[in-house]
Coordinates of C-alpha atoms in Angstrom, one line a residue:
X868 CA -0.3 -22.8 -18.9
X869 CA 0.8 -20.5 -21.7
X870 CA -0.6 -17.5 -20.0
X871 CA 1.2 -18.3 -16.8
X872 CA 4.9 -18.8 -17.3
X873 CA 5.5 -15.8 -19.5
X874 CA 5.6 -13.0 -16.9
X875 CA 9.0 -14.1 -15.6
X876 CA 10.2 -13.7 -19.1
X877 CA 8.1 -10.7 -19.9
X878 CA 9.3 -8.4 -17.2
X879 CA 11.4 -7.1 -20.1
X880 CA 10.7 -3.5 -19.6
X881 CA 12.5 -3.2 -16.3
X882 CA 15.4 -1.3 -17.9
X883 CA 14.1 2.3 -18.0
X884 CA 17.5 3.8 -17.8
X885 CA 19.0 1.3 -20.3
X886 CA 21.2 -0.1 -17.5
X887 CA 22.5 -3.6 -17.3
X888 CA 21.7 -3.6 -13.6
X889 CA 18.6 -5.7 -12.8
X890 CA 16.2 -5.6 -9.9
X891 CA 16.3 -8.6 -7.8
X892 CA 14.2 -11.4 -9.4
X893 CA 16.5 -13.7 -11.3
X894 CA 16.8 -12.5 -15.0
X895 CA 16.0 -16.0 -16.4
X896 CA 15.7 -14.9 -20.0
X897 CA 18.4 -12.2 -20.2
X898 CA 15.9 -9.5 -20.9
X899 CA 17.2 -7.0 -18.4
X900 CA 20.5 -6.9 -20.2
X901 CA 18.7 -5.9 -23.3
X902 CA 17.8 -2.3 -24.0
X903 CA 14.3 -1.3 -24.9
X904 CA 15.1 -1.0 -28.5
X905 CA 16.4 -4.5 -28.7
X906 CA 14.2 -7.4 -29.7
X907 CA 13.0 -10.0 -27.2
X908 CA 11.2 -13.3 -27.7
X909 CA 7.8 -13.7 -25.9
X910 CA 8.6 -17.1 -24.5
X911 CA 5.9 -19.3 -22.9
X912 CA 6.2 -23.0 -22.6
X913 CA 6.7 -22.5 -26.3
X914 CA 6.8 -19.2 -28.2
X915 CA 3.4 -17.5 -27.6
X916 CA 1.7 -16.7 -30.9
X917 CA -1.7 -16.3 -32.6
X918 CA -4.7 -16.4 -30.4
X919 CA -2.7 -17.4 -27.4
X920 CA -0.6 -14.3 -27.6
X921 CA -3.5 -11.8 -27.7
X922 CA -5.2 -13.7 -24.8
X923 CA -2.0 -13.4 -22.7
X924 CA -2.0 -10.2 -20.5
X925 CA 1.7 -10.3 -20.0
X926 CA 2.6 -10.1 -23.7
X927 CA -0.6 -8.7 -25.3
X928 CA -0.2 -5.3 -27.0
X929 CA -3.7 -5.1 -28.6
X930 CA -3.7 -2.9 -31.6
X931 CA 0.0 -1.8 -30.9
X932 CA 1.3 -5.0 -32.6
X933 CA 3.3 -3.9 -35.6
X934 CA 2.8 -5.3 -39.1
X935 CA 6.0 -7.2 -38.8
X936 CA 4.9 -8.8 -35.4
X937 CA 1.5 -9.7 -36.9
X938 CA 3.2 -11.7 -39.6
X939 CA 5.8 -13.3 -37.3
X940 CA 3.3 -14.3 -34.7
X941 CA 0.3 -15.4 -36.8
X942 CA -1.9 -12.4 -35.8
X943 CA -3.1 -11.5 -39.3
X944 CA -6.9 -11.3 -39.2
X945 CA -7.1 -11.7 -35.5
X946 CA -6.9 -7.9 -35.0
X947 CA -8.4 -5.0 -37.0
X948 CA -5.8 -3.7 -39.6
X949 CA -4.9 -0.4 -37.8
X950 CA -1.6 -0.2 -35.8
X951 CA -1.6 2.4 -33.0
X952 CA 0.9 3.5 -30.4
X953 CA 0.7 2.7 -26.7
X954 CA 0.3 6.4 -26.0
X955 CA -2.9 6.5 -28.1
X956 CA -4.1 3.3 -26.3
X957 CA -3.6 5.2 -23.0
X958 CA -5.5 8.2 -24.3
X959 CA -8.4 5.9 -25.5
X960 CA -8.5 4.0 -22.2
X961 CA -8.6 7.1 -20.0
X962 CA -11.4 8.5 -22.1
X963 CA -13.3 5.2 -21.7
X964 CA -12.8 5.2 -17.9
X965 CA -13.9 8.8 -17.6
X966 CA -17.2 7.8 -19.2
X967 CA -18.2 5.8 -16.1
X968 CA -19.8 7.9 -13.5
X969 CA -19.8 5.2 -10.8
X970 CA -16.3 4.6 -9.2
X971 CA -17.0 0.9 -8.9
X972 CA -17.5 0.7 -12.7
X973 CA -14.1 2.4 -13.2
X974 CA -12.6 -0.2 -10.8
X975 CA -14.1 -3.1 -12.7
X976 CA -12.8 -1.6 -16.0
X977 CA -9.3 -1.2 -14.6
X978 CA -9.3 -4.8 -13.3
X979 CA -10.5 -6.0 -16.6
X980 CA -7.7 -4.2 -18.4
X981 CA -5.2 -5.7 -15.9
X982 CA -6.4 -9.1 -16.9
X983 CA -6.1 -8.3 -20.7
X984 CA -3.1 -6.1 -21.1
X985 CA -0.8 -5.8 -18.1
X986 CA 1.6 -3.2 -19.5
X987 CA -1.2 -0.9 -20.7
X988 CA -2.8 -1.2 -17.3
X989 CA 0.4 0.0 -15.6
X990 CA 1.2 2.6 -18.2
X991 CA -2.3 4.1 -17.7
X992 CA -2.0 4.0 -13.9
X993 CA 1.4 5.7 -13.9
X994 CA 0.5 8.3 -16.4
X995 CA -2.8 9.2 -14.6
X996 CA -1.8 8.3 -11.1
X997 CA -3.6 11.1 -9.2
X998 CA -6.9 10.4 -11.0
X999 CA -6.7 6.5 -10.9
X1000 CA -5.2 5.9 -7.5
X1001 CA -8.6 6.4 -5.7
X1002 CA -10.0 3.9 -8.2
X1003 CA -7.6 1.0 -7.8
X1004 CA -7.0 1.8 -4.1
X1005 CA -8.9 3.6 -1.4
X1006 CA -11.7 4.6 -1.3
X1007 CA -13.1 2.6 -4.3
X1008 CA -11.3 -0.6 -3.3
X1009 CA -13.3 -0.7 -0.1
X1010 CA -16.6 -0.9 -2.1
X1011 CA -15.0 -3.4 -4.4
X1012 CA -14.2 -5.6 -1.4
X1013 CA -17.7 -5.3 -0.1
X1014 CA -19.1 -6.5 -3.4
X1015 CA -16.2 -8.8 -4.4
X1016 CA -18.4 -11.9 -4.8
X1017 CA -20.7 -10.1 -7.3
X1018 CA -17.9 -8.6 -9.4
X1019 CA -15.5 -11.5 -9.2
X1020 CA -14.7 -12.9 -12.7
X1021 CA -11.3 -14.4 -12.6
X1022 CA -8.7 -14.7 -9.7
X1023 CA -5.9 -12.1 -9.5
X1024 CA -4.3 -13.7 -6.5
X1025 CA -3.9 -16.9 -4.5
X1026 CA -6.6 -18.1 -2.1
X1027 CA -5.4 -20.3 0.8
X1028 CA -8.1 -21.7 3.2
X1029 CA -8.4 -24.0 6.1
X1030 CA -9.1 -26.7 3.6
X1031 CA -5.5 -26.4 2.5
X1032 CA -4.0 -27.2 5.9
X1033 CA -1.0 -29.5 5.4
X1034 CA -0.8 -28.6 1.7
X1035 CA 0.1 -24.9 1.7
X1036 CA 3.6 -25.4 0.1
X1037 CA 1.8 -27.3 -2.7
X1038 CA -0.7 -24.5 -3.1
X1039 CA 2.1 -21.9 -3.3
X1040 CA 3.7 -24.0 -6.0
X1041 CA 0.5 -23.9 -8.0
X1042 CA 1.1 -20.1 -8.6
X1043 CA 2.5 -19.8 -12.1
X1044 CA 5.3 -17.4 -11.2
X1045 CA 8.3 -18.9 -9.4
X1046 CA 10.5 -15.9 -8.6
X1047 CA 8.3 -14.0 -6.1
X1048 CA 9.9 -11.1 -4.1
X1049 CA 6.9 -9.7 -2.3
X1050 CA 3.7 -11.2 -0.9
X1051 CA 0.8 -9.0 0.4
X1052 CA -1.4 -11.2 2.6
X1053 CA -4.7 -10.6 4.4
X1054 CA -7.1 -12.7 6.4
X1055 CA -9.9 -10.2 5.6
X1056 CA -10.8 -9.5 9.2
X1057 CA -10.4 -5.7 9.3
X1058 CA -10.7 -4.4 5.8
X1059 CA -10.1 -0.6 5.9
X1060 CA -12.7 0.8 8.2
X1061 CA -15.3 -1.7 6.9
X1062 CA -14.7 -4.6 9.2
X1063 CA -14.7 -8.4 8.5
X1064 CA -15.1 -9.0 4.8
X1065 CA -13.6 -12.6 4.9
X1066 CA -12.5 -13.9 1.5
X1067 CA -13.7 -10.6 -0.2
X1068 CA -10.6 -9.0 1.3
X1069 CA -8.6 -10.1 -1.8
X1070 CA -9.2 -6.7 -3.3
X1071 CA -6.7 -5.2 -0.8
X1072 CA -3.6 -7.4 -1.7
X1073 CA -4.4 -7.1 -5.4
X1074 CA -4.7 -3.3 -5.1
X1075 CA -1.6 -2.9 -2.9
X1076 CA 0.6 -4.9 -5.3
X1077 CA -0.7 -3.0 -8.3
X1078 CA 0.8 0.1 -6.5
X1079 CA 4.0 -1.8 -5.7
X1080 CA 4.5 -2.1 -9.4
X1081 CA 3.1 1.3 -10.6
X1082 CA 4.6 3.4 -7.8
X1083 CA 7.6 1.4 -6.6
X1084 CA 8.6 -0.3 -9.9
X1085 CA 8.5 -3.9 -8.5
X1086 CA 7.8 -6.2 -11.4
X1087 CA 4.3 -7.7 -11.6
X1088 CA 5.8 -11.2 -11.9
X1089 CA 7.5 -10.7 -8.6
X1090 CA 4.3 -9.9 -6.7
X1091 CA 1.9 -12.4 -5.1
X1092 CA -1.4 -11.4 -3.6
X1093 CA -2.7 -13.9 -1.0
X1094 CA -5.9 -14.2 1.0
X1095 CA -6.0 -16.6 3.9
X1096 CA -9.6 -17.7 4.4
X1097 CA -10.3 -18.9 7.9
X1098 CA -14.0 -18.1 7.7
X1099 CA -15.9 -14.9 8.6
X1100 CA -18.0 -13.6 11.4
X1101 CA -19.9 -11.4 9.0
X1102 CA -23.4 -13.0 9.0
X1103 CA -24.4 -10.9 6.0
X1104 CA -21.6 -12.6 3.9
X1105 CA -22.4 -16.0 5.2
X1106 CA -26.0 -15.6 4.0
X1107 CA -24.9 -14.1 0.6
X1108 CA -25.4 -16.6 -2.2
X1109 CA -22.5 -14.9 -4.1
X1110 CA -20.0 -15.1 -1.3
X1111 CA -16.8 -16.8 -2.5
X1112 CA -15.3 -17.9 0.8
X1113 CA -15.7 -20.6 3.4
X1114 CA -19.2 -20.5 5.0
X1115 CA -18.2 -20.8 8.6
X1116 CA -17.3 -18.6 11.6
X1117 CA -13.7 -17.5 11.9
X1118 CA -11.1 -20.0 13.2
X1119 CA -9.2 -18.7 16.2
X1120 CA -6.6 -19.8 18.7
X1121 CA -4.4 -22.8 17.9
X1122 CA -6.2 -23.7 14.6
X1123 CA -5.5 -20.1 13.3
X1124 CA -1.9 -20.0 14.6
X1125 CA -1.1 -23.4 13.0
X1126 CA -2.4 -22.3 9.6
X1127 CA -0.4 -19.0 9.7
X1128 CA 2.7 -20.9 10.9
X1129 CA 2.4 -23.3 8.0
X1130 CA 2.0 -20.5 5.6
X1131 CA 5.0 -18.5 6.9
X1132 CA 7.2 -21.6 6.9
X1133 CA 6.1 -22.6 3.3
X1134 CA 6.7 -19.1 2.1
X1135 CA 10.3 -19.1 3.2
X1136 CA 10.8 -22.7 2.0
X1137 CA 9.5 -21.8 -1.4
X1138 CA 10.9 -18.3 -2.0
X1139 CA 13.9 -18.1 0.3
X1140 CA 15.1 -15.9 3.2
X1141 CA 14.6 -12.5 1.3
X1142 CA 10.9 -12.8 0.5
X1143 CA 9.0 -9.8 1.8
X1144 CA 5.7 -10.6 3.5
X1145 CA 3.5 -7.6 4.0
X1146 CA 0.6 -8.2 6.5
X1147 CA -2.5 -6.3 5.5
X1148 CA -5.8 -5.6 7.3
X1149 CA -5.5 -8.2 10.1
X1150 CA -7.5 -7.4 13.2
X1151 CA -5.5 -5.9 16.1
X1152 CA -5.3 -9.0 18.2
X1153 CA -3.6 -10.9 15.4
X1154 CA -1.6 -8.1 13.7
X1155 CA 0.6 -7.2 16.7
X1156 CA 1.2 -10.9 17.5
X1157 CA 2.1 -11.8 13.9
X1158 CA 4.5 -8.9 13.6
X1159 CA 6.3 -9.6 16.8
X1160 CA 6.3 -13.4 16.2
X1161 CA 7.7 -13.3 12.7
X1162 CA 9.7 -10.1 12.8
X1163 CA 12.8 -11.9 14.1
X1164 CA 12.6 -14.9 11.7
X1165 CA 11.2 -13.4 8.4
X1166 CA 11.3 -10.2 6.4
X1167 CA 7.9 -8.9 7.5
X1168 CA 6.2 -5.6 7.4
X1169 CA 2.7 -4.6 8.6
X1170 CA 1.5 -1.7 6.5
X1171 CA -1.3 -0.8 8.9
X1172 CA 1.1 -0.5 11.9
X1173 CA 4.4 0.5 10.3
X1174 CA 3.5 1.9 6.9
X1175 CA 0.8 4.2 8.3
X1176 CA 3.2 5.3 11.1
X1177 CA 6.0 6.1 8.6
X1178 CA 3.8 8.2 6.3
X1179 CA 2.2 10.1 9.2
X1180 CA 5.5 10.8 10.8
X1181 CA 6.7 12.2 7.4
X1182 CA 3.7 14.5 7.3
X1183 CA 4.4 15.7 10.8
X1184 CA 8.1 16.3 10.1
X1185 CA 7.1 18.3 7.0
X1186 CA 4.4 20.2 9.0
X1187 CA 7.0 21.6 11.3
X1188 CA 8.0 23.9 8.5
X1189 CA 4.5 25.5 8.8
X1190 CA 4.1 25.5 12.5
X1191 CA 7.7 25.8 13.8
X1192 CA 9.4 24.0 16.6
X1193 CA 10.7 20.4 16.7
X1194 CA 8.7 17.2 17.2
X1195 CA 9.6 17.3 20.9
X1196 CA 7.8 20.6 21.3
X1197 CA 4.5 19.2 20.2
X1198 CA 1.8 17.3 22.1
X1199 CA -0.1 14.6 20.3
X1200 CA -3.6 13.2 20.9
X1201 CA -5.0 10.2 19.1
X1202 CA -8.5 9.0 18.7
X1203 CA -8.1 5.3 18.1
X1204 CA -5.6 3.0 19.9
X1205 CA -5.4 0.1 17.5
X1206 CA -2.7 -0.9 14.9
X1207 CA -2.5 2.5 13.2
X1208 CA -2.8 4.7 16.3
X1209 CA -0.2 2.8 18.5
X1210 CA 2.1 2.3 15.5
X1211 CA 2.2 6.0 14.7
X1212 CA 2.6 6.9 18.3
X1213 CA 5.5 4.6 18.8
X1214 CA 7.3 5.8 15.7
X1215 CA 6.8 9.5 16.8
X1216 CA 8.3 8.5 20.2
X1217 CA 11.3 6.8 18.5
X1218 CA 12.0 9.8 16.3
X1219 CA 11.8 12.3 19.2
X1220 CA 14.1 9.9 21.2
X1221 CA 16.5 9.8 18.3
X1222 CA 16.6 13.6 17.9
X1223 CA 16.8 14.4 21.6
X1224 CA 18.7 11.4 23.1
X1225 CA 15.8 11.2 25.7
X1226 CA 14.8 7.6 26.4
X1227 CA 11.7 6.5 24.5
X1228 CA 9.9 5.7 27.8
X1229 CA 10.0 9.5 28.4
X1230 CA 9.2 10.7 24.9
X1231 CA 6.0 8.6 25.0
X1232 CA 4.7 10.9 27.8
X1233 CA 3.9 13.6 25.3
X1234 CA 1.6 11.3 23.3
X1235 CA -1.9 10.5 24.5
X1236 CA -4.4 8.0 23.2
X1237 CA -8.2 7.8 23.4
X1238 CA -10.0 4.6 22.8
X1239 CA -13.7 3.6 22.9
X1240 CA -13.6 3.9 26.8
X1241 CA -12.0 7.3 26.9
X1242 CA -8.5 8.6 27.6
X1243 CA -5.9 5.8 28.2
X1244 CA -4.7 6.5 31.7
X1245 CA -2.7 4.5 34.3
X1246 CA -5.7 3.6 36.4
X1247 CA -7.0 1.5 33.4
X1248 CA -3.7 -0.3 33.0
X1249 CA -4.8 -3.7 34.3
X1250 CA -7.7 -4.0 31.8
X1251 CA -5.7 -2.8 28.7
X1252 CA -4.5 -4.9 25.8
X1253 CA -0.7 -5.2 25.8
X1254 CA -0.1 -2.8 22.9
X1255 CA -2.0 0.0 24.7
X1256 CA -0.1 -0.3 28.0
X1257 CA 2.9 1.9 27.1
X1258 CA 0.4 4.8 26.6
X1259 CA -1.3 4.7 30.0
X1260 CA 0.0 7.9 31.6
X1261 CA -0.9 9.5 34.9
X1262 CA -4.1 11.5 34.6
X1263 CA -7.7 11.4 35.9
X1264 CA -10.1 9.5 33.6
X1265 CA -11.6 11.4 30.8
X1266 CA -14.5 10.0 28.8
X1267 CA -15.2 12.4 25.9
X1268 CA -12.8 13.4 23.2
X1269 CA -13.6 17.1 23.5
X1270 CA -12.8 17.0 27.2
X1271 CA -9.5 15.2 26.5
X1272 CA -8.6 17.9 24.0
X1273 CA -9.2 20.6 26.6
X1274 CA -7.3 18.7 29.3
X1275 CA -4.3 17.6 27.2
X1276 CA -4.1 20.7 25.0
X1277 CA -2.6 18.9 22.0
X1278 CA -1.0 20.7 19.1
X1279 CA -1.7 17.6 16.9
X1280 CA -5.0 15.7 16.7
X1281 CA -4.8 12.3 14.9
X1282 CA -7.8 10.1 14.0
X1283 CA -7.3 6.4 13.5
X1284 CA -10.6 5.2 14.9
X1285 CA -12.3 3.8 11.8
X1286 CA -15.4 5.8 13.0
X1287 CA -16.7 8.6 10.8
X1288 CA -17.5 12.1 12.0
X1289 CA -16.0 11.7 15.4
X1290 CA -14.0 15.0 15.2
X1291 CA -17.1 17.0 15.9
X1292 CA -17.5 20.8 15.7
X1293 CA -16.7 21.1 19.4
X1294 CA -13.6 19.1 19.1
X1295 CA -12.2 21.0 16.1
X1296 CA -13.1 24.4 17.5
X1297 CA -11.3 23.4 20.7
X1298 CA -8.2 22.6 18.7
X1299 CA -8.5 25.9 16.9
X1300 CA -8.8 27.8 20.2
X1301 CA -5.7 26.2 21.6
X1302 CA -3.5 26.5 18.5
X1303 CA -2.8 29.1 15.8
X1304 CA -2.3 26.4 13.2
X1305 CA -3.9 23.2 14.6
X1306 CA -2.7 20.0 12.8
X1307 CA -5.7 17.7 12.2
X1308 CA -5.2 14.3 10.6
X1309 CA -8.4 12.4 10.0
X1310 CA -6.9 9.2 8.7
X1311 CA -9.6 6.6 8.7
X1312 CA -10.5 5.0 5.4
X1313 CA -12.6 5.1 3.2
X1314 CA -13.9 8.7 3.1
X1315 CA -17.2 7.7 4.7
X1316 CA -15.2 6.7 7.8
X1317 CA -13.0 9.8 8.0
X1318 CA -13.2 11.5 11.4
X1319 CA -14.1 14.8 9.7
X1320 CA -14.2 16.1 6.2
X1321 CA -11.8 18.7 4.7
X1322 CA -14.6 21.2 4.5
X1323 CA -15.5 20.8 8.2
X1324 CA -11.8 21.1 9.3
X1325 CA -11.2 24.3 7.3
X1326 CA -14.6 25.9 8.1
X1327 CA -14.5 25.2 11.8
X1328 CA -10.9 26.6 12.1
X1329 CA -11.5 29.6 9.9
X1330 CA -9.0 28.2 7.3
X1331 CA -6.2 27.8 9.9
X1332 CA -6.1 24.0 10.1
X1333 CA -3.3 22.0 8.5
X1334 CA -5.5 19.1 7.4
X1335 CA -4.8 15.6 6.0
X1336 CA -7.1 12.6 5.5
X1337 CA -6.5 9.0 4.7
X1338 CA -8.6 9.0 1.5
X1339 CA -8.7 11.9 -0.9
X1340 CA -11.0 14.9 -0.5
X1341 CA -11.5 17.6 -3.2
X1342 CA -10.2 21.2 -2.7
X1343 CA -12.3 23.4 -0.4
X1344 CA -13.2 27.1 -1.0
X1345 CA -13.6 29.1 2.2
X1346 CA -14.1 32.8 2.3
X1347 CA -12.7 33.2 -1.2
X1348 CA -9.6 31.1 -0.7
X1349 CA -9.0 27.6 -2.0
X1350 CA -7.6 25.0 0.4
X1351 CA -6.1 21.8 -1.0
X1352 CA -6.3 19.0 1.6
X1353 CA -3.4 16.6 1.8
X1354 CA -3.7 12.8 1.8
X1355 CA -1.6 10.8 4.3
X1356 CA -1.7 7.8 1.9
X1357 CA 0.4 4.7 2.7
X1358 CA 1.1 4.5 -1.0
X1359 CA 3.7 7.2 -0.5
X1360 CA 5.8 4.8 1.7
X1361 CA 5.3 1.1 1.1
X1362 CA 6.1 0.8 -2.6
X1363 CA 9.5 2.6 -2.2
X1364 CA 10.1 1.0 1.2
X1365 CA 9.5 -2.5 -0.4
X1366 CA 11.8 -1.6 -3.3
X1367 CA 14.5 -0.6 -1.0
X1368 CA 14.3 -3.9 0.9
X1369 CA 14.2 -5.9 -2.3
X1370 CA 17.0 -4.2 -4.2
X1371 CA 19.4 -4.5 -1.2
X1372 CA 18.5 -8.1 -0.4
X1373 CA 17.5 -7.1 3.2
X1374 CA 16.6 -10.0 5.5
X1375 CA 14.9 -8.2 8.4
X1376 CA 13.0 -4.9 8.9
X1377 CA 14.4 -2.5 11.5
X1378 CA 12.6 0.6 13.0
X1379 CA 15.4 2.8 11.8
X1380 CA 14.4 1.9 8.2
X1381 CA 10.9 3.3 8.9
X1382 CA 12.4 6.5 10.2
X1383 CA 14.7 6.8 7.2
X1384 CA 11.6 6.4 4.9
X1385 CA 9.8 9.1 6.8
X1386 CA 12.6 11.5 6.6
X1387 CA 13.1 10.8 2.9
X1388 CA 9.4 11.5 2.1
X1389 CA 9.4 14.7 4.2
X1390 CA 12.4 15.9 2.3
X1391 CA 10.4 15.7 -1.0
X1392 CA 7.9 18.4 0.0
X1393 CA 8.7 21.6 -2.0
X1394 CA 8.2 25.2 -1.0
X1395 CA 5.4 25.3 -3.6
X1396 CA 3.6 22.5 -1.7
X1397 CA 4.0 24.3 1.6
X1398 CA 2.6 27.5 0.0
X1399 CA -0.6 25.5 -0.7
X1400 CA -0.7 24.3 2.9
X1401 CA 0.4 20.8 1.8
X1402 CA 2.6 18.5 3.9
X1403 CA 3.0 15.8 1.3
X1404 CA 4.3 16.1 -2.3
X1405 CA 2.0 15.5 -5.2
X1406 CA 1.6 12.0 -6.5
X1407 CA 2.5 13.0 -10.0
X1408 CA 6.2 12.5 -9.1
X1409 CA 5.7 9.4 -7.1
X1410 CA 8.1 7.1 -8.9
X1411 CA 10.9 9.6 -8.3
X1412 CA 9.9 9.8 -4.6
X1413 CA 9.8 6.0 -4.3
X1414 CA 13.3 5.7 -5.8
X1415 CA 14.5 8.3 -3.2
X1416 CA 12.8 6.4 -0.3
X1417 CA 14.2 3.1 -1.6
X1418 CA 17.7 4.5 -1.7
X1419 CA 17.5 5.8 1.9
X1420 CA 15.9 2.5 3.2
X1421 CA 18.6 0.5 1.4
X1422 CA 21.4 2.7 2.7
X1423 CA 20.1 2.2 6.3
X1424 CA 20.0 -1.6 5.7
X1425 CA 23.6 -1.6 4.5
X1426 CA 24.6 0.5 7.5
X1427 CA 22.8 -2.0 9.9
X1428 CA 24.4 -5.0 8.2
X1429 CA 21.0 -6.4 7.2
X1430 CA 21.6 -6.2 3.4
X1431 CA 22.8 -9.2 1.5
X1432 CA 23.2 -7.9 -2.1
X1433 CA 26.9 -7.0 -2.1
X1434 CA 28.8 -4.9 -3.0
X1435 CA 26.7 -1.9 -2.1
X1436 CA 26.0 0.1 -5.3
X1437 CA 27.8 3.5 -5.4
X1438 CA 24.7 5.6 -6.2
X1439 CA 21.7 3.9 -4.6
X1440 CA 19.1 6.3 -6.0
X1441 CA 20.3 5.7 -9.6
X1442 CA 20.4 1.9 -8.8
X1443 CA 16.8 2.1 -7.5
X1444 CA 15.7 3.8 -10.7
X1445 CA 17.4 1.2 -12.8
X1446 CA 15.6 -1.6 -10.9
X1447 CA 12.2 -0.1 -11.6
X1448 CA 9.8 -1.9 -14.0
X1449 CA 8.8 0.0 -17.1
X1450 CA 5.4 -0.6 -18.7
X1451 CA 6.6 0.4 -22.2
X1452 CA 5.9 -2.2 -24.8
X1453 CA 8.8 -4.3 -26.1
X1454 CA 9.3 -5.4 -29.7
X1455 CA 9.0 -9.1 -30.5
X1456 CA 11.1 -10.9 -33.0

């Protein structure tokens, strides 16, 4: 119990700007009103001390405990005599992690650190964000999910299964933290481009929430990762002796809907109206239904549909500086018509409609989608899933992607298919022949599923492509010039977006907030970035970017009358920064 209640009290380091403003979760122990140089008490059920204290990830500082703290908290002899700074600990840890040559080993080391010393984990992640983001998130998290049963040591989130039907509220109350502001939930059916990983999908909510804290400054104690286990249709997992989930085929229909309904009801009952629920890696048939069903009653956000759309739209808005024209002047062709593809397409149509005052039904006509059966055209309308129907335009059927490129003549080619190497040489060369600067976004994750590599895109277009991927690719040298590929990573958007919702007490997500987030991100791309051919800013400045996005999202929420935290702060960006969790150690009395 001692290692469980402290985090509420421990989110002491929230006050980076020494402000008395605090960010959302009730400040139960008055720590937010303290400055970082004031002393705080590491409360648990009792004051944590001795062995309990160094086994508690929320308060543990390892060798950074001072001589005075070691005396006050019975730590003498439990630690080697040296006292070192948090900065030196960060240096030591990054050196240790760099020793591992296998990315999964780096992931395991990071998860181990998170379970031992939370503040050091976040300090390390923030200080080395570009290096460690691919470790704690895509692409490495994909492999971690595939092998989650083998590497699982202790739970980082809450597992809710069909066995818990009728008791979900009770299960939520078992979670040690009571003041939750954001839940990331998956049912594991469509993990990245890897398919049904069942209960092993927990790596995704855990990874996303680590980024909510590191990049968006939402306190760890306010974050709850949840996996809803309704079984899996992955036979390989069902036969795996190390599989940690229910050994049965996926529940569907009424049984599935009832479990999700109970979960969503319990979440609001336990945490209130302003709890943000982020749906993650649900299969298409459930993702759209859940978003439309709960979008009017809960504060819900689907990162695969809305987050991806927002980050891609930001990249396209930024790319206009390199290719000229407005969004309305461009033609878009998608390979993939699932959550990501239709989500991005709809947000582009909304933005063009907003800029031109043309009805969205008209702006959709410049956007074409290809699915596994070919170009989505009106003659296929009867057999299409409901979320594809708005994209069925008048055109003769086209089966192959390269033929669709030649017929539609797009300026922008976007891949959200989850199928690797589908932007073939023919396809990319056709884009290059049609456009001086073809925009090619190969967004499927992880890197193995990317529609084409950065090297292929630059080589096949003679270095003319504006290229972005979903997972990171290294720089490419082509004919003596180095090209730095961009990464359309959702981590640019969702942490700042979530912070904006939380700090304003927003009760519903509106499409205009997604557009505000896109515009805010696009505005952060500097001339120096454009000179390198980049359409996204570097991650090194991500907390500042997140604060800017949070401010714009919150401003839109206040404008729409959906914010409940009143009065509205005068300077939303400064307010956002003051709400952000700081991983710096605090001194204990």
